[in-house]
Tab-separated table of C-alpha atoms and ligand atoms in Angstrom:
chain	number	residue	atom	x	y	z
A	1	MET	CA	58.665	-50.054	-11.809
A	2	GLY	CA	60.815	-46.923	-11.950
A	3	MET	CA	57.771	-44.943	-13.077
A	4	LEU	CA	55.726	-46.334	-10.202
A	5	LYS	CA	58.440	-45.475	-7.707
A	6	SER	CA	58.815	-41.926	-8.942
A	7	GLY	CA	55.021	-41.621	-8.911
A	8	VAL	CA	54.942	-42.669	-5.251
A	9	VAL	CA	57.758	-40.252	-4.367
A	10	SER	CA	56.101	-37.296	-6.078
A	11	GLY	CA	52.770	-38.274	-4.481
A	12	LEU	CA	54.383	-38.217	-1.036
A	13	LEU	CA	56.128	-34.905	-1.712
A	14	LEU	CA	52.864	-33.418	-2.920
A	15	ALA	CA	51.043	-34.629	0.211
A	16	LEU	CA	53.769	-33.075	2.390
A	17	PHE	CA	53.517	-29.840	0.467
A	18	TYR	CA	49.739	-29.761	0.933
A	19	LEU	CA	50.246	-30.252	4.687
A	20	THR	CA	52.309	-27.055	4.777
A	21	LEU	CA	49.604	-25.202	2.800
A	22	LEU	CA	46.823	-26.445	5.072
A	23	PRO	CA	46.955	-23.847	7.889
A	24	PHE	CA	46.722	-20.962	5.410
A	25	VAL	CA	43.944	-22.664	3.437
A	26	VAL	CA	41.977	-23.240	6.662
A	27	HIS	CA	42.543	-19.588	7.606
A	28	GLY	CA	41.343	-18.516	4.143
A	29	PHE	CA	38.080	-20.434	4.423
A	30	GLY	CA	37.576	-19.009	7.914
A	31	MET	CA	37.984	-15.482	6.529
A	32	ILE	CA	35.485	-16.177	3.732
A	33	GLY	CA	33.020	-17.130	6.475
A	34	VAL	CA	33.786	-13.827	8.217
A	35	GLY	CA	33.359	-11.893	4.953
A	36	LEU	CA	29.977	-13.483	4.287
A	37	SER	CA	28.619	-12.888	7.808
A	38	ASP	CA	26.670	-9.722	8.560
A	39	LYS	CA	29.026	-8.861	11.433
A	40	ALA	CA	32.191	-8.984	9.299
A	41	ALA	CA	33.370	-5.529	10.401
A	42	THR	CA	33.374	-6.505	14.087
A	43	GLN	CA	35.395	-9.633	13.385
A	44	SER	CA	38.180	-8.361	11.121
A	45	TYR	CA	39.733	-5.014	10.222
A	46	LEU	CA	39.661	-6.163	6.581
A	47	PHE	CA	35.950	-5.431	6.425
A	48	ALA	CA	34.118	-2.184	7.214
A	49	ASP	CA	30.435	-1.279	7.567
A	50	GLY	CA	28.997	0.326	4.434
A	51	GLN	CA	32.026	-0.523	2.260
A	52	ILE	CA	30.188	-2.928	-0.010
A	53	VAL	CA	32.638	-2.841	-2.916
A	54	ALA	CA	35.758	-3.257	-0.769
A	55	ASN	CA	34.148	-5.938	1.413
A	56	THR	CA	32.965	-7.922	-1.608
A	57	ALA	CA	36.349	-7.514	-3.295
A	58	MET	CA	38.124	-8.854	-0.186
A	59	THR	CA	35.795	-11.851	0.162
A	60	LEU	CA	36.159	-12.688	-3.533
A	61	HIS	CA	39.901	-12.102	-3.269
A	62	ILE	CA	40.327	-14.586	-0.451
A	63	LEU	CA	38.052	-17.143	-2.146
A	64	ALA	CA	39.830	-16.980	-5.517
A	65	GLY	CA	43.302	-16.781	-3.913
A	66	THR	CA	42.728	-19.784	-1.650
A	67	LEU	CA	41.384	-21.904	-4.531
A	68	LEU	CA	44.339	-20.803	-6.669
A	69	LEU	CA	46.787	-21.859	-3.971
A	70	MET	CA	45.058	-25.228	-3.521
A	71	LEU	CA	44.973	-26.042	-7.234
A	72	VAL	CA	48.205	-24.597	-8.637
A	73	PRO	CA	50.562	-27.392	-7.417
A	74	LEU	CA	48.631	-29.917	-9.528
A	75	GLN	CA	49.472	-28.007	-12.692
A	76	LEU	CA	53.183	-28.733	-12.334
A	77	LEU	CA	52.888	-32.515	-12.025
A	78	ASN	CA	54.645	-33.869	-15.101
A	79	GLY	CA	52.716	-37.117	-15.151
A	80	LEU	CA	49.359	-35.359	-15.299
A	81	ARG	CA	50.521	-32.812	-17.839
A	82	LEU	CA	52.044	-35.277	-20.271
A	83	ARG	CA	49.376	-37.969	-20.087
A	84	TYR	CA	46.212	-35.895	-19.670
A	85	ASN	CA	46.515	-32.843	-21.870
A	86	ARG	CA	42.827	-32.004	-21.530
A	87	PHE	CA	43.178	-31.933	-17.758
A	88	HIS	CA	46.162	-29.586	-18.078
A	89	ARG	CA	44.141	-27.260	-20.334
A	90	ALA	CA	40.992	-27.298	-18.207
A	91	LEU	CA	42.877	-26.750	-14.942
A	92	GLY	CA	45.070	-24.138	-16.618
A	93	THR	CA	42.019	-22.180	-17.758
A	94	GLY	CA	40.615	-22.312	-14.239
A	95	LEU	CA	43.923	-21.192	-12.707
A	96	VAL	CA	44.216	-18.251	-15.092
A	97	ALA	CA	40.658	-17.153	-14.219
A	98	LEU	CA	41.375	-17.497	-10.482
A	99	ALA	CA	44.658	-15.578	-10.744
A	100	LEU	CA	42.981	-12.753	-12.682
A	101	MET	CA	40.212	-12.590	-10.077
A	102	THR	CA	42.618	-12.693	-7.119
A	103	GLY	CA	44.777	-9.931	-8.601
A	104	ALA	CA	41.894	-7.741	-9.800
A	105	ALA	CA	40.027	-8.001	-6.489
A	106	GLY	CA	43.194	-7.232	-4.506
A	107	MET	CA	43.979	-4.241	-6.735
A	108	THR	CA	40.392	-3.008	-6.253
A	109	TYR	CA	40.648	-3.321	-2.489
A	110	ILE	CA	43.992	-1.506	-2.078
A	111	PRO	CA	42.943	1.951	-3.411
A	112	LEU	CA	39.664	1.717	-1.480
A	113	ARG	CA	40.943	0.585	1.911
A	114	GLY	CA	44.748	0.602	1.839
A	115	THR	CA	46.668	-2.029	3.779
A	116	ILE	CA	47.525	-2.577	7.425
A	117	GLY	CA	51.184	-1.723	6.717
A	118	GLY	CA	50.559	1.638	5.020
A	119	PRO	CA	51.787	3.106	1.704
A	120	VAL	CA	54.873	0.922	1.186
A	121	MET	CA	52.901	-2.259	1.761
A	122	SER	CA	50.084	-0.954	-0.441
A	123	ALA	CA	52.477	-0.160	-3.285
A	124	ALA	CA	54.310	-3.483	-2.918
A	125	PHE	CA	51.117	-5.534	-2.806
A	126	PHE	CA	49.654	-3.619	-5.750
A	127	LEU	CA	52.783	-4.379	-7.768
A	128	TYR	CA	52.449	-8.020	-6.719
A	129	GLY	CA	48.867	-7.947	-8.024
A	130	LEU	CA	50.045	-6.504	-11.334
A	131	CYS	CA	52.688	-9.229	-11.637
A	132	LEU	CA	50.168	-11.999	-10.935
A	133	PHE	CA	47.669	-10.499	-13.354
A	134	THR	CA	50.302	-10.110	-16.108
A	135	ALA	CA	51.657	-13.641	-15.635
A	136	ALA	CA	48.135	-15.071	-15.888
A	137	LEU	CA	47.432	-13.174	-19.106
A	138	MET	CA	50.794	-14.099	-20.631
A	139	VAL	CA	50.638	-17.807	-19.777
A	140	ALA	CA	47.223	-17.958	-21.474
A	141	ARG	CA	48.399	-15.973	-24.475
A	142	MET	CA	51.457	-18.174	-24.980
A	143	ALA	CA	49.291	-21.304	-24.738
A	144	LEU	CA	46.890	-19.923	-27.336
A	145	THR	CA	49.606	-18.883	-29.764
A	146	GLY	CA	51.426	-22.186	-29.270
A	147	ASP	CA	54.634	-20.589	-28.012
A	148	ARG	CA	55.743	-23.470	-25.804
A	149	ALA	CA	58.999	-21.949	-24.551
A	150	ARG	CA	57.357	-18.767	-23.372
A	151	HIS	CA	54.340	-20.633	-22.045
A	152	TRP	CA	56.790	-22.571	-19.864
A	153	SER	CA	58.567	-19.393	-18.666
A	154	TRP	CA	55.338	-17.585	-17.827
A	155	GLY	CA	53.928	-20.735	-16.239
A	156	LEU	CA	56.875	-20.856	-13.842
A	157	ARG	CA	56.428	-17.178	-12.987
A	158	LEU	CA	52.705	-17.665	-12.410
A	159	PHE	CA	53.379	-20.670	-10.173
A	160	TRP	CA	55.744	-18.785	-7.850
A	161	LEU	CA	53.510	-15.709	-7.826
A	162	ALA	CA	50.498	-17.865	-6.958
A	163	LEU	CA	52.448	-19.188	-3.965
A	164	GLY	CA	53.556	-15.668	-2.970
A	165	SER	CA	50.883	-14.969	-0.404
A	166	TRP	CA	51.705	-18.267	1.309
A	167	LEU	CA	55.482	-17.630	1.049
A	168	TYR	CA	54.888	-14.309	2.849
A	169	ARG	CA	53.414	-16.228	5.790
A	170	VAL	CA	56.170	-18.852	5.628
A	171	HIS	CA	58.860	-16.134	5.847
A	172	TYR	CA	57.149	-14.617	8.894
A	173	THR	CA	56.647	-17.969	10.605
A	174	LEU	CA	60.283	-19.034	10.128
A	175	TRP	CA	61.584	-15.606	11.169
A	176	TYR	CA	59.474	-15.551	14.341
A	177	LEU	CA	60.594	-19.088	15.191
A	178	ALA	CA	64.253	-18.169	14.601
A	179	THR	CA	64.415	-14.672	16.123
A	180	GLY	CA	61.192	-14.118	18.035
A	181	GLY	CA	60.241	-11.376	15.574
A	182	LEU	CA	63.368	-9.214	15.373
A	183	GLY	CA	62.756	-6.064	13.291
A	184	SER	CA	59.039	-6.748	13.011
A	185	GLU	CA	56.370	-4.469	14.520
A	186	PRO	CA	52.617	-4.968	15.039
A	187	ASP	CA	51.942	-2.140	12.542
A	188	PHE	CA	54.377	-3.687	10.044
A	189	SER	CA	56.782	-0.721	10.253
A	190	GLY	CA	59.918	-2.661	11.259
A	191	PRO	CA	62.856	-3.197	8.884
A	192	PHE	CA	61.992	-6.873	8.521
A	193	ASP	CA	58.415	-5.915	7.592
A	194	LEU	CA	59.570	-3.354	5.029
A	195	VAL	CA	61.820	-5.915	3.331
A	196	GLN	CA	59.064	-8.524	3.439
A	197	ASN	CA	56.740	-6.254	1.494
A	198	PHE	CA	58.756	-7.260	-1.565
A	199	ALA	CA	60.706	-10.330	-0.430
A	200	PHE	CA	57.881	-12.800	-0.985
A	201	TYR	CA	57.867	-12.331	-4.750
A	202	VAL	CA	60.772	-10.253	-6.154
A	203	PRO	CA	63.592	-12.706	-5.215
A	204	TYR	CA	61.515	-15.634	-6.466
A	205	LEU	CA	60.932	-13.915	-9.806
A	206	LEU	CA	64.661	-13.229	-10.100
A	207	ALA	CA	65.528	-16.827	-9.251
A	208	VAL	CA	63.001	-18.053	-11.821
A	209	GLN	CA	64.572	-15.723	-14.380
A	210	VAL	CA	68.046	-17.165	-13.738
A	211	TRP	CA	66.599	-20.676	-13.991
A	212	ILE	CA	64.869	-19.850	-17.289
A	213	VAL	CA	67.995	-18.328	-18.866
A	214	ARG	CA	70.168	-21.259	-17.780
A	215	ARG	CA	67.721	-23.882	-19.023
A	216	ARG	CA	67.254	-22.027	-22.280
A	217	SER	CA	70.950	-21.674	-23.014
A	218	GLY	CA	71.500	-25.290	-21.955
A	219	HIS	CA	68.868	-26.473	-24.411
A	220	GLN	CA	69.682	-24.295	-27.337
A	221	GLY	CA	73.313	-23.398	-26.925
A	222	ASP	CA	72.655	-19.894	-28.170
A	223	LEU	CA	70.737	-17.369	-26.138
A	224	PHE	CA	69.995	-15.118	-29.076
A	225	THR	CA	68.079	-17.662	-31.087
A	226	GLY	CA	65.953	-18.491	-28.032
A	227	PRO	CA	62.625	-16.965	-27.125
B	301	LIG	C1	47.221	-16.993	-4.230
B	301	LIG	C2	47.351	-15.730	-3.944
B	301	LIG	C3	46.690	-15.049	-2.753
B	301	LIG	C4	46.039	-15.572	-1.666
B	301	LIG	C5	45.830	-17.037	-1.289
B	301	LIG	C6	45.633	-14.449	-0.848
B	301	LIG	C7	44.920	-14.565	0.345
B	301	LIG	C8	44.645	-13.520	1.184
B	301	LIG	C9	44.052	-13.652	2.484
B	301	LIG	C10	43.634	-14.988	3.148
B	301	LIG	C11	43.940	-12.412	3.003
B	301	LIG	C12	43.379	-12.053	4.391
B	301	LIG	C13	44.561	-11.865	5.313
B	301	LIG	C14	44.190	-11.966	6.763
B	301	LIG	O1	43.290	-12.727	7.118
B	301	LIG	O2	44.879	-11.316	7.562
B	301	LIG	C15	44.468	-11.492	2.044
B	301	LIG	C16	44.578	-10.128	2.231
B	301	LIG	C17	45.053	-9.243	1.291
B	301	LIG	N1	45.548	-9.562	0.046
B	301	LIG	FE1	45.759	-11.400	-0.724
B	301	LIG	N2	46.026	-13.295	-1.458
B	301	LIG	C18	46.680	-13.613	-2.625
B	301	LIG	C19	47.227	-12.742	-3.537
B	301	LIG	C20	47.189	-11.360	-3.438
B	301	LIG	C21	47.556	-10.437	-4.479
B	301	LIG	C22	48.085	-10.820	-5.857
B	301	LIG	C23	47.359	-9.179	-3.993
B	301	LIG	C24	47.605	-7.880	-4.697
B	301	LIG	C25	46.727	-7.313	-5.461
B	301	LIG	C26	46.835	-9.315	-2.648
B	301	LIG	C27	46.461	-8.270	-1.843
B	301	LIG	C28	45.900	-8.383	-0.582
B	301	LIG	C29	45.618	-7.269	0.289
B	301	LIG	C30	45.855	-5.795	-0.039
B	301	LIG	C31	45.099	-7.803	1.478
B	301	LIG	C32	44.710	-7.013	2.744
B	301	LIG	C33	45.999	-6.759	3.497
B	301	LIG	C34	45.818	-6.125	4.847
B	301	LIG	O3	45.614	-4.923	4.936
B	301	LIG	O4	45.920	-6.861	5.847
B	301	LIG	N3	46.750	-10.653	-2.352
B	301	LIG	N4	44.881	-12.191	0.931
């Protein structure tokens, strides 16, 4: 009965969470449509005539990123992970592939086309791509070598990085609702924009790090024998 109840609660929470992801997912699929149309350049600044590599990278980027965002919450459900190990492995493999694609395509696009916010945004987003790419490689490596503790740490990092692009939009939405857009400019040159270039992933990685160290010392009593 307790199991059933907690299953219902986590099901409801998951449904709520998906509702908050929905607008960005819908936007993502819309942009894939734009990327695949032959008039992409007239419909979004992300695409340009004659830039086949950058245009393809952006379309692939949005496709892989949106799928990653849609699927990654399922990987953290304890019930699924503990009872259906094969599902966890299959989905995990897919998520790693999607994260590598999202990061690689984004890091291909940035040197070719830059970003709407200029050099600081380009550098920050590139670093974000490197983080996502590294976390995906490490979570796979730790699964393959059977290092459970590190697989868990890298899995948490990958999860928060996979949500990063959505968190960026969440920060903007909440800030505009609260302040009407204080410190934010259309060309992303305001102080709020500059902070946001990093604020959608660096603080989350730090918080995850604190969480990991506390859990680890709680479990093992001694930090130095831990992973
Ligand atoms: C799950 C993760 C991600 C998702 C869902 C995602 C999704 C998207 C979407 C939908 C766009 C189009 C934005 C628009 O319509 O205005 C976009 C743009 C972009 N993304 Fe990502 N992305 C993700 C991760 C990343 C990563 C890791 C990087 C870094 C390599 C990155 C770099 C970029 C860049 C440079 C742009 C163009 C920015 C601009 O100039 O407006 N994204 N992404």
